[in-house]
Coordinates of C-alpha atoms in Angstrom, one line a residue:
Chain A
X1 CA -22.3 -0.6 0.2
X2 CA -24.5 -2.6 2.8
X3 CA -21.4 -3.3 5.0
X4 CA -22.1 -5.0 8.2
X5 CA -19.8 -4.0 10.6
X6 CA -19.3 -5.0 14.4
X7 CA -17.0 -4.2 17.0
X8 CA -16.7 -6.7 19.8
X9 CA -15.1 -4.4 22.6
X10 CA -14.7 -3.4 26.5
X11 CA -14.9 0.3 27.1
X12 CA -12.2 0.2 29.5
X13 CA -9.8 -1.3 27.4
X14 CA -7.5 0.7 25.2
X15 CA -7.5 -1.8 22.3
X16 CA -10.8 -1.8 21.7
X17 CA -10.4 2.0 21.5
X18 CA -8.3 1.9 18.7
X19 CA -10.9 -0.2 16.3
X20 CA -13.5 2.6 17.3
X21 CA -10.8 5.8 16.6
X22 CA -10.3 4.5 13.1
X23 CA -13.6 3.3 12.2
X24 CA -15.3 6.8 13.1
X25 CA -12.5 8.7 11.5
X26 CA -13.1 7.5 8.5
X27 CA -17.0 7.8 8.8
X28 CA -17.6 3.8 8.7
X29 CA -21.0 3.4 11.1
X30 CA -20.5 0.2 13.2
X31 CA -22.7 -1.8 16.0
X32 CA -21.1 -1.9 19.1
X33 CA -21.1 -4.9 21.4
X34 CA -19.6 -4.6 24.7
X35 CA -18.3 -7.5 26.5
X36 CA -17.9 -8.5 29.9
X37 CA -14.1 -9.3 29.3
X38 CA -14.1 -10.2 33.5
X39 CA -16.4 -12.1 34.5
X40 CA -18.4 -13.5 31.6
X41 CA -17.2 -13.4 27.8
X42 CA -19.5 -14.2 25.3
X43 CA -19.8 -17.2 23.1
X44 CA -19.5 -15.2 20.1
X45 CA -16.3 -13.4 21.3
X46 CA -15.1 -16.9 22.1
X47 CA -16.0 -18.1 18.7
X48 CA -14.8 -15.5 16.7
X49 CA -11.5 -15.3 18.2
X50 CA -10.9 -18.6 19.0
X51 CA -7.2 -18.3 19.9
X52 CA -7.0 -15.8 22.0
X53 CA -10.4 -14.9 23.3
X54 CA -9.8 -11.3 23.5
X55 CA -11.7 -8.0 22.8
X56 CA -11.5 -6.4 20.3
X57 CA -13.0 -8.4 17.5
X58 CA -13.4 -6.7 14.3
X59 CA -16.7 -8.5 12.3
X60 CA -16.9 -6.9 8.9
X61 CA -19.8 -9.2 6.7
X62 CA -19.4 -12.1 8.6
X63 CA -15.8 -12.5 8.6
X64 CA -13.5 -11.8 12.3
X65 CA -10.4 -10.4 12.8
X66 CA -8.7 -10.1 16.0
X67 CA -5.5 -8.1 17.0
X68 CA -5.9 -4.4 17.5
X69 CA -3.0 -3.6 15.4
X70 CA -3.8 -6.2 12.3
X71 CA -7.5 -5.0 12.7
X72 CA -6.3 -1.5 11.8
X73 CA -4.6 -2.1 8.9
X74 CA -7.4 -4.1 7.5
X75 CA -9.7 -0.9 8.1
X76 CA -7.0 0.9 6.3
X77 CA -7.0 -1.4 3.3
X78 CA -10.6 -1.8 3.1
X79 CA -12.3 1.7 3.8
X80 CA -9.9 4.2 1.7
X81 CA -10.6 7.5 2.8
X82 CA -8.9 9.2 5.3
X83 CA -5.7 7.0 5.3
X84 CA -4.3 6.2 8.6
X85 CA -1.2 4.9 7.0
X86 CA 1.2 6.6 4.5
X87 CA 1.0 5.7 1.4
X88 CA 5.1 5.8 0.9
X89 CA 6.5 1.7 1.9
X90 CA 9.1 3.1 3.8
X91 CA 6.9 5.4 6.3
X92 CA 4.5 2.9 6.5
X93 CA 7.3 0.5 8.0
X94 CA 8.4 3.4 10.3
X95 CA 4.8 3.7 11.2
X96 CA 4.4 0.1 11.8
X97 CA 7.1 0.0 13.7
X98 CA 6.2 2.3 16.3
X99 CA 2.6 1.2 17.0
X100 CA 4.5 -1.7 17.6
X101 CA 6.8 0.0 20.3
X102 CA 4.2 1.4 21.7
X103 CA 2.8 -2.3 22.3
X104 CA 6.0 -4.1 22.9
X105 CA 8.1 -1.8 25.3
X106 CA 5.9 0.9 26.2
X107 CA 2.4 -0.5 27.7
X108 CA 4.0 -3.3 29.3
X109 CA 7.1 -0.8 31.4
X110 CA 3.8 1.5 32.1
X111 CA 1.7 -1.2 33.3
X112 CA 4.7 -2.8 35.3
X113 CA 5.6 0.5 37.0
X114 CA 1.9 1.1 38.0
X115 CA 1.0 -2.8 39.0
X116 CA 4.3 -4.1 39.1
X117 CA 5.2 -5.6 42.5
X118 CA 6.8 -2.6 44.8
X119 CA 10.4 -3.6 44.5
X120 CA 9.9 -3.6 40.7
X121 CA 8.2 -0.4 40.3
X122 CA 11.7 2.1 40.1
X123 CA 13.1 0.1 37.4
X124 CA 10.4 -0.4 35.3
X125 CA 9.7 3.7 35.7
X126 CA 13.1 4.1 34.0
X127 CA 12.2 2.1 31.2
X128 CA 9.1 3.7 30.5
X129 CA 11.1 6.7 30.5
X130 CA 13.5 5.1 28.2
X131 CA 10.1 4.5 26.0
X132 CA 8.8 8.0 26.7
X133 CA 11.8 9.5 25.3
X134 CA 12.4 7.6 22.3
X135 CA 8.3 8.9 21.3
X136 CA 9.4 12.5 21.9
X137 CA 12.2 11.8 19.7
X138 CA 10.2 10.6 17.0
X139 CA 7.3 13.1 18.0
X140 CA 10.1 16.1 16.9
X141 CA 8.3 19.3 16.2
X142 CA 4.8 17.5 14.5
X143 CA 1.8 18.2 15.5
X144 CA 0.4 14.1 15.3
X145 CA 2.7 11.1 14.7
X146 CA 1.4 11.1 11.6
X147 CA 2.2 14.6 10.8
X148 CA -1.1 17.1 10.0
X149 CA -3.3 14.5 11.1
X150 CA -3.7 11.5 13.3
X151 CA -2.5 8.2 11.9
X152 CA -2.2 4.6 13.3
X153 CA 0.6 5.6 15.5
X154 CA -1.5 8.1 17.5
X155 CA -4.2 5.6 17.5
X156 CA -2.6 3.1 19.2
X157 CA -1.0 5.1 21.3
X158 CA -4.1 6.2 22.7
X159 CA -2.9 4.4 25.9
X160 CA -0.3 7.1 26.1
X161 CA -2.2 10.2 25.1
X162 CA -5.5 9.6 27.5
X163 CA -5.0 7.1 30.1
X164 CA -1.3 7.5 30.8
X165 CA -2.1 11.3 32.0
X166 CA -5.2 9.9 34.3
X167 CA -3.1 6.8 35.8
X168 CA -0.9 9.8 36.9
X169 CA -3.3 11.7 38.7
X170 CA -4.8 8.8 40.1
X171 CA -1.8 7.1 41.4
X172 CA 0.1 10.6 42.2
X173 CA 3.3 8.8 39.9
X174 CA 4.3 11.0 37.5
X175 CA 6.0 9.2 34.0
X176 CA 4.8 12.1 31.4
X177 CA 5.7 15.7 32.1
X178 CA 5.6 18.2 29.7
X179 CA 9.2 19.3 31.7
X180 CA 10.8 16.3 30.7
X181 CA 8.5 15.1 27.6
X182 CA 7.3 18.7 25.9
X183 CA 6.5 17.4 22.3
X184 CA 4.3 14.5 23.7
X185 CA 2.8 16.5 26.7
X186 CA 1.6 18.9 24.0
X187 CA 0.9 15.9 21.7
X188 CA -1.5 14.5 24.3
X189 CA -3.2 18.4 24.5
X190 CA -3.4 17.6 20.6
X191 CA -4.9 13.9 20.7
X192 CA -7.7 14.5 23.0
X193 CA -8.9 18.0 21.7
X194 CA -9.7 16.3 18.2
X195 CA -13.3 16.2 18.7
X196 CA -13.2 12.2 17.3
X197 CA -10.9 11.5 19.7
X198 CA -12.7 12.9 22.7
X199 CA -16.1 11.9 21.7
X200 CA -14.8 8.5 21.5
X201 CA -13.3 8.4 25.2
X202 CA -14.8 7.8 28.3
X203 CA -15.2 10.8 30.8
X204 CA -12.2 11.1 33.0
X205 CA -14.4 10.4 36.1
X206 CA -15.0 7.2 35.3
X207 CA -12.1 5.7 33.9
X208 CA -10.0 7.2 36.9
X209 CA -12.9 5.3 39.3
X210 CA -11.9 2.0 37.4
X211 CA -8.1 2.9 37.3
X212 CA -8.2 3.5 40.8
X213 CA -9.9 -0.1 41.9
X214 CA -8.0 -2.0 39.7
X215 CA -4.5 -0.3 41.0
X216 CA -5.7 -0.8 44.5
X217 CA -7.0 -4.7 43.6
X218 CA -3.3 -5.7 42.5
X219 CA -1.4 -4.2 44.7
X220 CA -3.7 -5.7 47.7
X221 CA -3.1 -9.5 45.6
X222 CA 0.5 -8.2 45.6
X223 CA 0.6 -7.6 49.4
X224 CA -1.1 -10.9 50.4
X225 CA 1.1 -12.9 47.9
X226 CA 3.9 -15.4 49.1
X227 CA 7.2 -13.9 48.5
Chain B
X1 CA 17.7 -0.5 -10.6
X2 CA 20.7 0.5 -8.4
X3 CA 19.2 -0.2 -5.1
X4 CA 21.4 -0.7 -2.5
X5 CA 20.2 -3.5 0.1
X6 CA 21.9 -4.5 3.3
X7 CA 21.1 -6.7 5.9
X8 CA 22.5 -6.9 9.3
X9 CA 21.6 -9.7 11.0
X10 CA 22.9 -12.5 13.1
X11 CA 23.6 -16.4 11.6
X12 CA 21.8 -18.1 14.6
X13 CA 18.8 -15.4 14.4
X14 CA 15.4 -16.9 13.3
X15 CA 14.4 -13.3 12.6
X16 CA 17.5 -12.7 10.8
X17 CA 16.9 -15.5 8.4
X18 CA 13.2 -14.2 7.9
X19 CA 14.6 -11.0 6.6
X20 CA 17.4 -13.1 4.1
X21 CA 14.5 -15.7 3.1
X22 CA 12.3 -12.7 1.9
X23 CA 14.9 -10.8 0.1
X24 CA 15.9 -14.5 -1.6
X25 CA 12.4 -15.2 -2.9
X26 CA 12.2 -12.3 -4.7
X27 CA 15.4 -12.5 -6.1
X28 CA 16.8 -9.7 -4.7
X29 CA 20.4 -9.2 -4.2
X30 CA 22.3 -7.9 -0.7
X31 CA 25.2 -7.7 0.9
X32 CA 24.9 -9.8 4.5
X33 CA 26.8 -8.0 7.3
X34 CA 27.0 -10.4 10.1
X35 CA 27.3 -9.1 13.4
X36 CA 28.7 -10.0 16.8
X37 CA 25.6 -9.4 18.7
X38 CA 26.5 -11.0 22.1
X39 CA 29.9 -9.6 22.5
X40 CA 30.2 -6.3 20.0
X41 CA 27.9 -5.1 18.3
X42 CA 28.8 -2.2 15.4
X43 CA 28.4 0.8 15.6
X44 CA 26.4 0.9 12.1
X45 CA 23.6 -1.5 13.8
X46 CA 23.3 0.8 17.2
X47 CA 22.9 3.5 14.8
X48 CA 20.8 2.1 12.7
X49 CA 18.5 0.8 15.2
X50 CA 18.5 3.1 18.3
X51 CA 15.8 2.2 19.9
X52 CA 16.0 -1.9 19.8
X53 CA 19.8 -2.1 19.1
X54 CA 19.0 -5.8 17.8
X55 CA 19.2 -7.2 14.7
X56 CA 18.2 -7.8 11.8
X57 CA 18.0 -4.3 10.1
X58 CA 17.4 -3.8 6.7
X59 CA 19.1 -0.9 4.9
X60 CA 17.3 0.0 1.5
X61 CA 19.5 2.5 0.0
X62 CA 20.9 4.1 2.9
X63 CA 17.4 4.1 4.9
X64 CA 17.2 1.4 8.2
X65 CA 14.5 -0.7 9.4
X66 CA 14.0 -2.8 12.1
X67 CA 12.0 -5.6 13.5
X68 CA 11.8 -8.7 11.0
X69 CA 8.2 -8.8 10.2
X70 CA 8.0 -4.7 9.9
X71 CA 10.5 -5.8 7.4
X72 CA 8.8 -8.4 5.5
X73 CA 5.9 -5.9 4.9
X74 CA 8.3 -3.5 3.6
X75 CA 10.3 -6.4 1.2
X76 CA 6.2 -7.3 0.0
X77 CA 5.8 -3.6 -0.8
X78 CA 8.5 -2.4 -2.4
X79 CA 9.2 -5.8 -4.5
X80 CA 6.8 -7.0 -6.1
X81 CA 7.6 -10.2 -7.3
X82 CA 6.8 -13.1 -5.9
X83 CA 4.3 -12.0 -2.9
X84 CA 4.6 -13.3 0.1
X85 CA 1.7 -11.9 1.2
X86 CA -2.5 -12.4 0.1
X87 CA -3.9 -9.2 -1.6
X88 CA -7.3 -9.7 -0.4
X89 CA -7.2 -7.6 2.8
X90 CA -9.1 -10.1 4.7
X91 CA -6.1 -12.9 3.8
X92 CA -3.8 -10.4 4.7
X93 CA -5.2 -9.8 8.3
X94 CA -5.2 -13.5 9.0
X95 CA -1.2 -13.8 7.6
X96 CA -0.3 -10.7 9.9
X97 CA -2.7 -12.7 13.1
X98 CA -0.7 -15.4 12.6
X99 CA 2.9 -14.1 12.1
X100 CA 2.4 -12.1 15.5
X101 CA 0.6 -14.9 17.1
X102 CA 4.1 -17.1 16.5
X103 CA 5.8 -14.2 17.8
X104 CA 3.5 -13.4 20.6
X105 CA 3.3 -16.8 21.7
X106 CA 4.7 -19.8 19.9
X107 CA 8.5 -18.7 20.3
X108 CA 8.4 -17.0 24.0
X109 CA 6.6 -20.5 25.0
X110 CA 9.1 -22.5 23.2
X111 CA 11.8 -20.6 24.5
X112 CA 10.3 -20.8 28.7
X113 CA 9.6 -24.6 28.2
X114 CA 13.4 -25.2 26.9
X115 CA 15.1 -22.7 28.6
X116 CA 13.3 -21.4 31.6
X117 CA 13.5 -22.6 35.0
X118 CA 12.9 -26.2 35.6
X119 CA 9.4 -26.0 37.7
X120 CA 7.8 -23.9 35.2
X121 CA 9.0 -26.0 31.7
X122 CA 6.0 -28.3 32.1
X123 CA 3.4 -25.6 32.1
X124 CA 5.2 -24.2 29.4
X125 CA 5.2 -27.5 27.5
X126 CA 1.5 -27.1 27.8
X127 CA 1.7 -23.7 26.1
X128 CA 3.4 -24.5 23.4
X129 CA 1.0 -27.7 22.6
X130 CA -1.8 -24.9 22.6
X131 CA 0.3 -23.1 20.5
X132 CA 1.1 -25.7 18.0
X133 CA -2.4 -26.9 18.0
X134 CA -4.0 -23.2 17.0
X135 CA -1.4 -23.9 14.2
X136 CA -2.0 -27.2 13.2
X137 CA -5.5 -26.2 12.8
X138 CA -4.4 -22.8 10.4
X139 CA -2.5 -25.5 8.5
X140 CA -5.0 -28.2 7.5
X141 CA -4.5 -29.5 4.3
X142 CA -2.9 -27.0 3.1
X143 CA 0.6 -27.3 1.6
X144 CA 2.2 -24.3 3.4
X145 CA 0.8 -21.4 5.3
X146 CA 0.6 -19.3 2.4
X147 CA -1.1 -22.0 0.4
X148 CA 0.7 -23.6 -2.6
X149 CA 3.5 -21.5 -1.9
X150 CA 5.6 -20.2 1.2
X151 CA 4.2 -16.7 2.7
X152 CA 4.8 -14.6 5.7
X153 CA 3.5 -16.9 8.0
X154 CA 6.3 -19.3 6.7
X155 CA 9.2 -17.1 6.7
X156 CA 8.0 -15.9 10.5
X157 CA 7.4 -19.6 11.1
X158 CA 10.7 -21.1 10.1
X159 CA 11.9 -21.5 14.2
X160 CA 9.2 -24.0 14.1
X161 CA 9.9 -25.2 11.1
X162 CA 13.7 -25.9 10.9
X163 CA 14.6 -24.7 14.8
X164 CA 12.1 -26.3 16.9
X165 CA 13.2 -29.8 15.5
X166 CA 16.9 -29.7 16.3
X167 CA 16.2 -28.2 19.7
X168 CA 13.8 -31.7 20.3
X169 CA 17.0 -33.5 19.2
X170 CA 19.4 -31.8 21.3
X171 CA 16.8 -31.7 24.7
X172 CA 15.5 -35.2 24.2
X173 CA 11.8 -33.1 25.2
X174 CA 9.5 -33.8 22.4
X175 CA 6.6 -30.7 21.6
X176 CA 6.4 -31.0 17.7
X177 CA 5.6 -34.7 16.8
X178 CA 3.8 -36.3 13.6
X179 CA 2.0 -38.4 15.8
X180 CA 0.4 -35.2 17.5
X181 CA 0.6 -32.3 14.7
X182 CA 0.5 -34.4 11.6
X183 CA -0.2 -31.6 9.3
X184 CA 2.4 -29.3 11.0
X185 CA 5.0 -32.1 11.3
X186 CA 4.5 -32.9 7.2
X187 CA 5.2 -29.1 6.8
X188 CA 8.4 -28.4 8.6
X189 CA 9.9 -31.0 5.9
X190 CA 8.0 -29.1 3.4
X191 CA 9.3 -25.9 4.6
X192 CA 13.1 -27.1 4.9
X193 CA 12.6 -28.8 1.2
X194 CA 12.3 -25.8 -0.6
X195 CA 15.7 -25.1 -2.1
X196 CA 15.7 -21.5 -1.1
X197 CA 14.8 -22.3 2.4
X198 CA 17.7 -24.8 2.4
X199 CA 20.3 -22.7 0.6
X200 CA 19.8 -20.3 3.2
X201 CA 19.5 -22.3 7.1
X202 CA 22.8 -23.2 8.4
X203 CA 23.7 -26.8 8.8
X204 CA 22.1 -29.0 11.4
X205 CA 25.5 -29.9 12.7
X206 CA 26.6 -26.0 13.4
X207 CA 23.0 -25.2 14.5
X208 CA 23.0 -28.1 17.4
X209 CA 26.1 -27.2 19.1
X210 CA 25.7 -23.8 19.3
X211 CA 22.0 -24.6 20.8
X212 CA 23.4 -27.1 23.4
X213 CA 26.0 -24.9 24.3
X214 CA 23.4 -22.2 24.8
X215 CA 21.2 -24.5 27.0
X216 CA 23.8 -25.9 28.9
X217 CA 24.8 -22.1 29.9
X218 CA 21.6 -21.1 30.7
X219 CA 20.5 -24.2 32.9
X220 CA 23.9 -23.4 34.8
X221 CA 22.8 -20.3 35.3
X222 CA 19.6 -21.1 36.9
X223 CA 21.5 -23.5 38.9
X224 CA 23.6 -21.2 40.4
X225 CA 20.8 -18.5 40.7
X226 CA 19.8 -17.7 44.2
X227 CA 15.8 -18.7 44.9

């Protein structure tokens, strides 16, 4: 078809991930271009996403889009095979609204209760497990979110299924047992063993290396900061 | 057709009335079950929407779904009359970009530079400038959002457009001017001009004294909040 596609992304960011997991599972081939979303952005990141100047861009012939979750519908709409999304309006809007979940409650009570400031850290656990609980409720018995095979729920929730299990280890905190969470313990089992999945992930080594500084940066700011 | 559609939403709800607006464009006929969402809230709504336990929820024929612009999607889908949103996949990514990005940012910096604490509503001001800007510039020329006719963007946009102007009235603080955001300003009496659009806001009169009164109780609160 003589698509040109690009991914603007940062390895360490789970966002970016999800532009990558649906792009490979559906076979599209796609330049990579990784940023340097700390110290130095590019100016074609900033021009291509103007507003919020975030990774991960989406350049498909030219034209940006920006937003992890409205990027993944567009590869959904555009490239047909292997449908992330059902078909069915009513469990795409179930579908849509958990990737949503999963970015307006359950990153945010994850990243809180790992960075948060000490005295904040309890409370936000309970929400995550709140978050955690509602997922293994809608999790129930399938094998993916979206059923036989992965969708845009699991996608997105890539934060949950790799990373969550490493900040664990890493911080010795534990949010996600497969005592209290069995569906989505085994679910994460499930996510990473796809071979797209784990080809597409960084080896744990490394992202625990970079988990591990950037836990240890904050709560150091944290510690020096004024009350 | 026999469908049965309910909506359970909230009179002074900006995301209730994007859920009503929808339904009205299309010509689609409901039954509105208001709900008492400060003091009681029925059991139908915490059932129908476990996980948030907000309004609005839309019930199509005895199924629930929550969060307004999950909801939208769902209206555009299963109606097809009257789109509200592009069919060009790219158009369609930049309507969803811009619906979250009111969401995302527009209303919680409207909100923190009215009702947040006092030393932080000036750097919120600031946000909400930005904000308004990034929209201005979307706008340009361009009758509504959605072109010659009112889209998603709209509908998610009608804080801004009907809201935002009372709540300058009320405050005396001025973010939306025509001086400033000419194109954005000329909108808002676009927006409201559409009979629909006015059929369905509540009066001005209603709408400020329930805003003041929530002001005034918040900025007492703050007062009386230890530092």
């Amino acid at each position: 078809m003589g698509d040109e596609v690009k991914v603007f992304g940062f390895w360490g960011s789970p966002f970016s991930r999800r532009v990558e997991l649906a792009l490979r599972f559906k076979g599209i081939p796609y330049e990579y271009i990784e940023e340097d979303v700390i110290g130095n952005k590019s100016p074609l990141l900033l021009q291509y996403n103007p507003v919020h100047k975030k990774v991960p861009v989406l350049l498909h012939n030219g034209k940006p889009i920006a937003e992890s979750l409205v990027i993944l519908e567009y590869i959904d709409e555009t490239w047909k095979s292997n449908p992330i999304l059902p078909e069915d309006p009513y469990n795409k809007a179930k579908a849509r609204f958990w990737a949503k979940f999963i970015d307006d409650k359950c990153m945010p009570a994850i990243q809180k209760a790992v960075l948060g400031p000490e005295k904040e850290r309890e409370q936000a656990a309970e929400e995550v497990y709140d978050c955690l609980k509602a997922l293994e409720s809608e999790l129930n018995g399938k094998r993916f979110f979206g059923g036989d095979t992965i969708g845009m729920v699991d996608i997105a929730g890539n934060f949950v299924g790799y990373w969550l299990r490493i900040i664990q280890e890493v911080t010795g905190v534990e949010l996600l047992s497969a005592e209290k969470f069995p569906h989505l313990f085994k679910w994460t089992d499930e996510f990473v063993s796809c071979s797209i999945v784990g080809e597409n992930l960084h080896p744990k080594d490394k992202v625990s290396v970079v988990i591990k500084a950037r836990i240890d940066q904050m709560r150091e700011a944290q510690t020096k900061a004024p009350n």
